[in-house]
Coordinates of C-alpha atoms and ligand atoms in Angstrom, one line a residue:
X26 CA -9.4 13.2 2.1
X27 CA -12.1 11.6 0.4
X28 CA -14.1 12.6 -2.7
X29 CA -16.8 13.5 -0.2
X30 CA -14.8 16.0 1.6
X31 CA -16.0 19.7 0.8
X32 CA -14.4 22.4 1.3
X33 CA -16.4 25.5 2.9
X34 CA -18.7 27.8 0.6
X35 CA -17.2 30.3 2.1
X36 CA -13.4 30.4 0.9
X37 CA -12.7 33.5 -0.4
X38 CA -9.9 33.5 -2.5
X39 CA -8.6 30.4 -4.8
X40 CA -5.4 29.9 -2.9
X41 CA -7.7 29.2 0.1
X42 CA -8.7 26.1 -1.5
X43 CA -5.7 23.0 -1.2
X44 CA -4.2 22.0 -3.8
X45 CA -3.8 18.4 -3.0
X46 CA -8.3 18.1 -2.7
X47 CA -8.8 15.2 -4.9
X48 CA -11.5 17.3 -6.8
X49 CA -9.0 20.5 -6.6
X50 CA -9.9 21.3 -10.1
X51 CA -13.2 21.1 -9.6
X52 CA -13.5 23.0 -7.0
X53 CA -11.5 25.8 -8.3
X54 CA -14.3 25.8 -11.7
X55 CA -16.9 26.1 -9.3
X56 CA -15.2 28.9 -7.0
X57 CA -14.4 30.9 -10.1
X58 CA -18.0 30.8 -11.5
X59 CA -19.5 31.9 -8.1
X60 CA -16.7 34.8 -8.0
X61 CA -17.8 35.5 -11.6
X62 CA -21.3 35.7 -10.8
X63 CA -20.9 38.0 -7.8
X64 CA -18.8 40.4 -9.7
X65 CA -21.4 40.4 -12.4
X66 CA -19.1 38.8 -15.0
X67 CA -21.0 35.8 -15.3
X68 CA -24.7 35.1 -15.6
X69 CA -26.9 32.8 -13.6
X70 CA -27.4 30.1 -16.2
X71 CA -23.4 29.9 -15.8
X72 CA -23.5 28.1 -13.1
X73 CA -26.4 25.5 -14.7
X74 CA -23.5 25.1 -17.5
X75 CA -20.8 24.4 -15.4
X76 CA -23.2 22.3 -13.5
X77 CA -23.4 20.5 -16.8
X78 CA -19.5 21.1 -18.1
X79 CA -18.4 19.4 -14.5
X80 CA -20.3 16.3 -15.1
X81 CA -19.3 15.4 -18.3
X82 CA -16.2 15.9 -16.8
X83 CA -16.3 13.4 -14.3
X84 CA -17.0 11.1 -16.6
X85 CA -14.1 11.9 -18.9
X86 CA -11.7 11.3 -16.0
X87 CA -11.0 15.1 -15.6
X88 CA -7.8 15.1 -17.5
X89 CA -7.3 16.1 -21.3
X90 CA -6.9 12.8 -23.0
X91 CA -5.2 12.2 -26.5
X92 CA -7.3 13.0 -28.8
X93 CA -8.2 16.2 -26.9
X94 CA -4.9 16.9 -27.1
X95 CA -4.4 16.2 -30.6
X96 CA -7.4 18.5 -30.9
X97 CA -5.8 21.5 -29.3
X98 CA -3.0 20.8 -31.2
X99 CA -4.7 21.0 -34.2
X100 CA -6.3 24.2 -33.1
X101 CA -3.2 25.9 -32.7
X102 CA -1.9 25.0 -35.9
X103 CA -5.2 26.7 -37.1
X104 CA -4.4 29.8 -34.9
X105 CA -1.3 29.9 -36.6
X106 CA -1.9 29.5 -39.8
X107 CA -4.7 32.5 -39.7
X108 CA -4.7 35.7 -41.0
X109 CA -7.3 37.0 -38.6
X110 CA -7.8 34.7 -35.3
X111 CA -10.3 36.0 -32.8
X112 CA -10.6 34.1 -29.2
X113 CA -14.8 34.7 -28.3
X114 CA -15.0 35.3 -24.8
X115 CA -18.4 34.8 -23.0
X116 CA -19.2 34.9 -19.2
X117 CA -18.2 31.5 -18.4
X118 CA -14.8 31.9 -20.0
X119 CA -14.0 35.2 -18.5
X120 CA -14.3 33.6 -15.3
X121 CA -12.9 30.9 -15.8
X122 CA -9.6 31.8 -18.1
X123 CA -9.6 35.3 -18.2
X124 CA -5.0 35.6 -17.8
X125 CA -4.9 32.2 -20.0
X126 CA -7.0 33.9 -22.8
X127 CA -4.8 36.9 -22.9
X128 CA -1.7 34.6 -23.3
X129 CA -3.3 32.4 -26.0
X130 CA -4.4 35.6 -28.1
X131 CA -0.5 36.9 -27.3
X132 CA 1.0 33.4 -28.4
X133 CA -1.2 33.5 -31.9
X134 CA -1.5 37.4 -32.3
X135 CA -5.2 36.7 -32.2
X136 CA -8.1 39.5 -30.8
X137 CA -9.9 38.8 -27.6
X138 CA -14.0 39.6 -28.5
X139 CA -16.2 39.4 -26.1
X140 CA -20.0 37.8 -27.4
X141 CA -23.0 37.4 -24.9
X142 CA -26.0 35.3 -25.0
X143 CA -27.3 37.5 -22.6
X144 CA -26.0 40.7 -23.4
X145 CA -26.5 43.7 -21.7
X146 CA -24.2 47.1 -21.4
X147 CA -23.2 46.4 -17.8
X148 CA -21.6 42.7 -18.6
X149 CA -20.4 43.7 -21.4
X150 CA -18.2 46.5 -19.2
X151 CA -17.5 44.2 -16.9
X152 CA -15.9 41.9 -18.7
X153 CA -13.8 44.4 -20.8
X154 CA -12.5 45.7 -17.2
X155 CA -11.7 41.8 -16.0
X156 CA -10.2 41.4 -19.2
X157 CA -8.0 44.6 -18.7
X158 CA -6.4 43.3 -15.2
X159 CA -5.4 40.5 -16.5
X160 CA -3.3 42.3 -19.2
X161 CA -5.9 42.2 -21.9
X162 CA -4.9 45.8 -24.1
X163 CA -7.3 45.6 -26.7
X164 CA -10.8 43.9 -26.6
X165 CA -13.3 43.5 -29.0
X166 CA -17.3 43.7 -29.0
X167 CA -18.2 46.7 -27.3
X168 CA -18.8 48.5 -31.0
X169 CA -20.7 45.7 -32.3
X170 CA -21.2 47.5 -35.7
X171 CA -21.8 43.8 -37.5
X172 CA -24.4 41.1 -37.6
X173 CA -23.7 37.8 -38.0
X174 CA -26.7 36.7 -40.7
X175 CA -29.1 34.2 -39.7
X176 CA -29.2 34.6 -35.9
X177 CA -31.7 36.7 -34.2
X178 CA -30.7 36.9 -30.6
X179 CA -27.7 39.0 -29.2
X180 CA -25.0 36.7 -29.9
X181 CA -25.0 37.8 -33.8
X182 CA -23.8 41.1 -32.3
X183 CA -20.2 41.1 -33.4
X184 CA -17.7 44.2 -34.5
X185 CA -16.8 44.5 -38.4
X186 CA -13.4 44.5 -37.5
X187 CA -13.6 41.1 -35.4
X188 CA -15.6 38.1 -35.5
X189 CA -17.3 39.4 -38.6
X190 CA -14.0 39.4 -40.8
X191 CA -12.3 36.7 -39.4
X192 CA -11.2 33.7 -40.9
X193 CA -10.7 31.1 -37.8
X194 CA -12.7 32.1 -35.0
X195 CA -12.4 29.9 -31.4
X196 CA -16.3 29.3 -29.6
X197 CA -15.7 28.0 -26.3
X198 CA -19.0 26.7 -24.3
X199 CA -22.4 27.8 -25.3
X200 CA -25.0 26.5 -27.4
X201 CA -24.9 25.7 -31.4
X202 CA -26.7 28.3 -32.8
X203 CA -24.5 30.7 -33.2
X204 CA -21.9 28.2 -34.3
X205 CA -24.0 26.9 -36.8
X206 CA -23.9 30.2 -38.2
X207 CA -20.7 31.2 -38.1
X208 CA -19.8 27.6 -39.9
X209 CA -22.3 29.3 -42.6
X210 CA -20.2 32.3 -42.9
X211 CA -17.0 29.9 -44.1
X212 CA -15.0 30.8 -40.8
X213 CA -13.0 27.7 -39.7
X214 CA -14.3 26.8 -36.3
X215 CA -12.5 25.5 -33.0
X216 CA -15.0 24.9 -30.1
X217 CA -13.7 24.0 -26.8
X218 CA -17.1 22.3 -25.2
X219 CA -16.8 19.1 -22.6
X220 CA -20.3 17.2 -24.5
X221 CA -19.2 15.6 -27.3
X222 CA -22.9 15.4 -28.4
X223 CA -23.7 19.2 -27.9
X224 CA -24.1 21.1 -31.2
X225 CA -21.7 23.4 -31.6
X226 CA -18.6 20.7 -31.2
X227 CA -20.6 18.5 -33.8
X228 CA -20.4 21.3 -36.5
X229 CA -16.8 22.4 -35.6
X230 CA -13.7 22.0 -37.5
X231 CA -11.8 21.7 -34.8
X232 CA -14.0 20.0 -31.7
X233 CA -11.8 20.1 -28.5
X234 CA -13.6 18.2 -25.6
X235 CA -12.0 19.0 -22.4
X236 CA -12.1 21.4 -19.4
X237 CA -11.5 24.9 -20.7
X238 CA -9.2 25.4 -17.9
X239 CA -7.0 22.6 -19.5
X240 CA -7.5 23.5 -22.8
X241 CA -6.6 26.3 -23.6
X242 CA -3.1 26.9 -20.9
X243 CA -2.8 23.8 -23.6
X244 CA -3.2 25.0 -27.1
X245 CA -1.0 27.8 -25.9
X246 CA 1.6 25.4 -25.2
X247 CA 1.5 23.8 -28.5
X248 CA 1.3 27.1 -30.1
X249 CA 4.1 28.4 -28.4
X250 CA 6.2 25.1 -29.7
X251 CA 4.8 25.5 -33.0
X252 CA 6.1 29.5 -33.5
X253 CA 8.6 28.3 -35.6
X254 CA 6.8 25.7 -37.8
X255 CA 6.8 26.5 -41.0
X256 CA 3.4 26.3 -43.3
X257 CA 3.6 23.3 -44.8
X258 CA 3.8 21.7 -40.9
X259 CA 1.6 23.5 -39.7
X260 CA -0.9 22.4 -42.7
X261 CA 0.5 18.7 -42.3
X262 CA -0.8 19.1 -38.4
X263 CA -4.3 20.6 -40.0
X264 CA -4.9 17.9 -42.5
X265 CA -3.6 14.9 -40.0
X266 CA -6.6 16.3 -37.1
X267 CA -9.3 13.7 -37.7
X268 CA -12.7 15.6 -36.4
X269 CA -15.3 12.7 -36.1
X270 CA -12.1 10.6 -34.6
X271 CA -11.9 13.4 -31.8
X272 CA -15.8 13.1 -31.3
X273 CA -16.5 9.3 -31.0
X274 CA -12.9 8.8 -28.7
X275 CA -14.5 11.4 -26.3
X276 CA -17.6 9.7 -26.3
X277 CA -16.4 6.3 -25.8
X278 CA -14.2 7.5 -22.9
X279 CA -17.4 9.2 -21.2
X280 CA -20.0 5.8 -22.4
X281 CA -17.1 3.1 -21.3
X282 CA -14.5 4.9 -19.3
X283 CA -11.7 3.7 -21.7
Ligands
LIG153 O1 -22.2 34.6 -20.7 P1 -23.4 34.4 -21.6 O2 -24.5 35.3 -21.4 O3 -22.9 34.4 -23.1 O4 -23.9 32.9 -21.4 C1 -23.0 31.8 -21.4 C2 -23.7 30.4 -21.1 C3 -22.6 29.4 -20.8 C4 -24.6 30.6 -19.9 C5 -24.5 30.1 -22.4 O5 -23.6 30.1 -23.5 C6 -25.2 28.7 -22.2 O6 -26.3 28.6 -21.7 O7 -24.5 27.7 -22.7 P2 -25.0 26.2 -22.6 O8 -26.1 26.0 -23.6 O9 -25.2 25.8 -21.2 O10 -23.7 25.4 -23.2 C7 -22.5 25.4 -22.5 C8 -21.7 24.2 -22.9 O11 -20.4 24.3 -22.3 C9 -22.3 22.9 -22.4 O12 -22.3 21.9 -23.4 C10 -21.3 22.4 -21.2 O13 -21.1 21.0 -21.2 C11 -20.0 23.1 -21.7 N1 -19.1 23.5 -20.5 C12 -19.5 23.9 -19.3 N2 -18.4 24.2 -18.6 C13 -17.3 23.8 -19.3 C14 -17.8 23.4 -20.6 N3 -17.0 23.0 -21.5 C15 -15.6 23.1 -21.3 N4 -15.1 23.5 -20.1 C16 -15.9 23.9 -19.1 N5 -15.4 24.3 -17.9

């Protein structure tokens, strides 16, 4: 099978699509956005995103290379380390890692919060419910009875109890507004975006460039082999993560291909 072999529009469920595609991973992004969409999880401009996400993609080889992975090691050890963790969830990510989310806020006893650029009752709802099935028991946002200060569009809708009061907070793919302000509010940062150049990884503490769908089954991993750790590793982990290293390997890899 080439890279120019599709697979039909019409596949309905994920197992329909074979494993062995050379762009399987790709294809499975793309399958779960649409399914997003239709199930009113995700919004339009999704899709313009992932149109965005999947070529950066390409270009980083579509696998998580080292110093992503040092990233989302780093990240975990953050997680870890936190006394209030909160995992955002937009409508990108709830299609795209909605099971894997619930398992990285279970491995880090973090809160799953959902935060919408374009927010309205029924997504929000939606979301919660998606959430739910996939074993979600407690999810954040729906009270939204705290503003983040300095951001005038929904996104600075956030509960007192969540994103407000938290100390490390991970942003996975939007835009940098909102974590431009949340860097203002002291929180310690991890973004998960696949453009190194895009604001919101520029201004993170912790920028992890990769495919969410890699990412975070990743910094679960490490978390998960890091439960024992005690603080002073975990901090050794923290101090050793080299941010603007993580940002220019990324780049190079997507400029040069090495
Ligand atoms: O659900 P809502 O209403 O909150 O809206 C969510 C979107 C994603 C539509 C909104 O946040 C948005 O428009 O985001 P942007 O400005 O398109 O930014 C999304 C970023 O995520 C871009 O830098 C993409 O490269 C990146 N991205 C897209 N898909 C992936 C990704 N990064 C990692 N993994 C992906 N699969």
């Amino acid at each position: 099978m080439s890279d120019y072999d599709t697979v039909s529009a019409d596949v309905e469920r994920e197992e329909e699509i074979p494993e062995d595609h050379p762009r399987y991973q790709d294809l499975l992004t793309r399958h779960r956005i649409e399914n997003g969409v239709e199930k009113g999880i995700t919004h339009l401009q999704g899709m313009h995103a992932e149109g965005r996400g999947s070529a950066f993609d390409y270009l980083l080889g579509e696998e998580t290379i080292p110093s992503a992975d040092a990233a989302e090691r780093a990240g975990a050890a953050h997680l870890l380390l936190a006394d209030r963790p909160v995992l955002s969830i937009n409508g990108n990510v709830a299609a795209l890692v909605p099971g894997e989310m619930v398992d990285l806020a279970d491995a880090t006893d973090a809160d799953l919060e959902i935060n919408l650029f374009n927010r309205t009752p029924e997504r929000m709802q939606a979301i919660a419910d998606h959430l739910s099935e996939h074993g979600a028991e407690d999810v954040r946002g729906l009270e939204a009875d705290a503003r983040i200060p300095n951001l005038d569009h929904e996104r600075a809708k956030v509960d007192e109890d969540g994103i407000y009061s938290a100390d490390v907070v991970l942003v996975p793919l939007e835009d940098g507004d909102r974590a431009e302000a949340l860097a203002e509010m002291g929180k310690t940062e991890i973004v998960v975006d696949l453009n190194p150049l895009s604001r919101s990884p520029r201004v993170a503490d912790v920028p992890i460039v990769d495919n969410i769908i890699r990412a975070v089954p990743n910094v679960t991993d490490h978390a998960r082999e890091l439960a024992d750790a005690d603080e002073e590793t975990l901090q050794e982990i923290v101090a050793e993560f080299d941010r603007e290293q993580a940002l220019e390997a990324a780049e190079e890899r997507i400029r040069d291909g090495f």
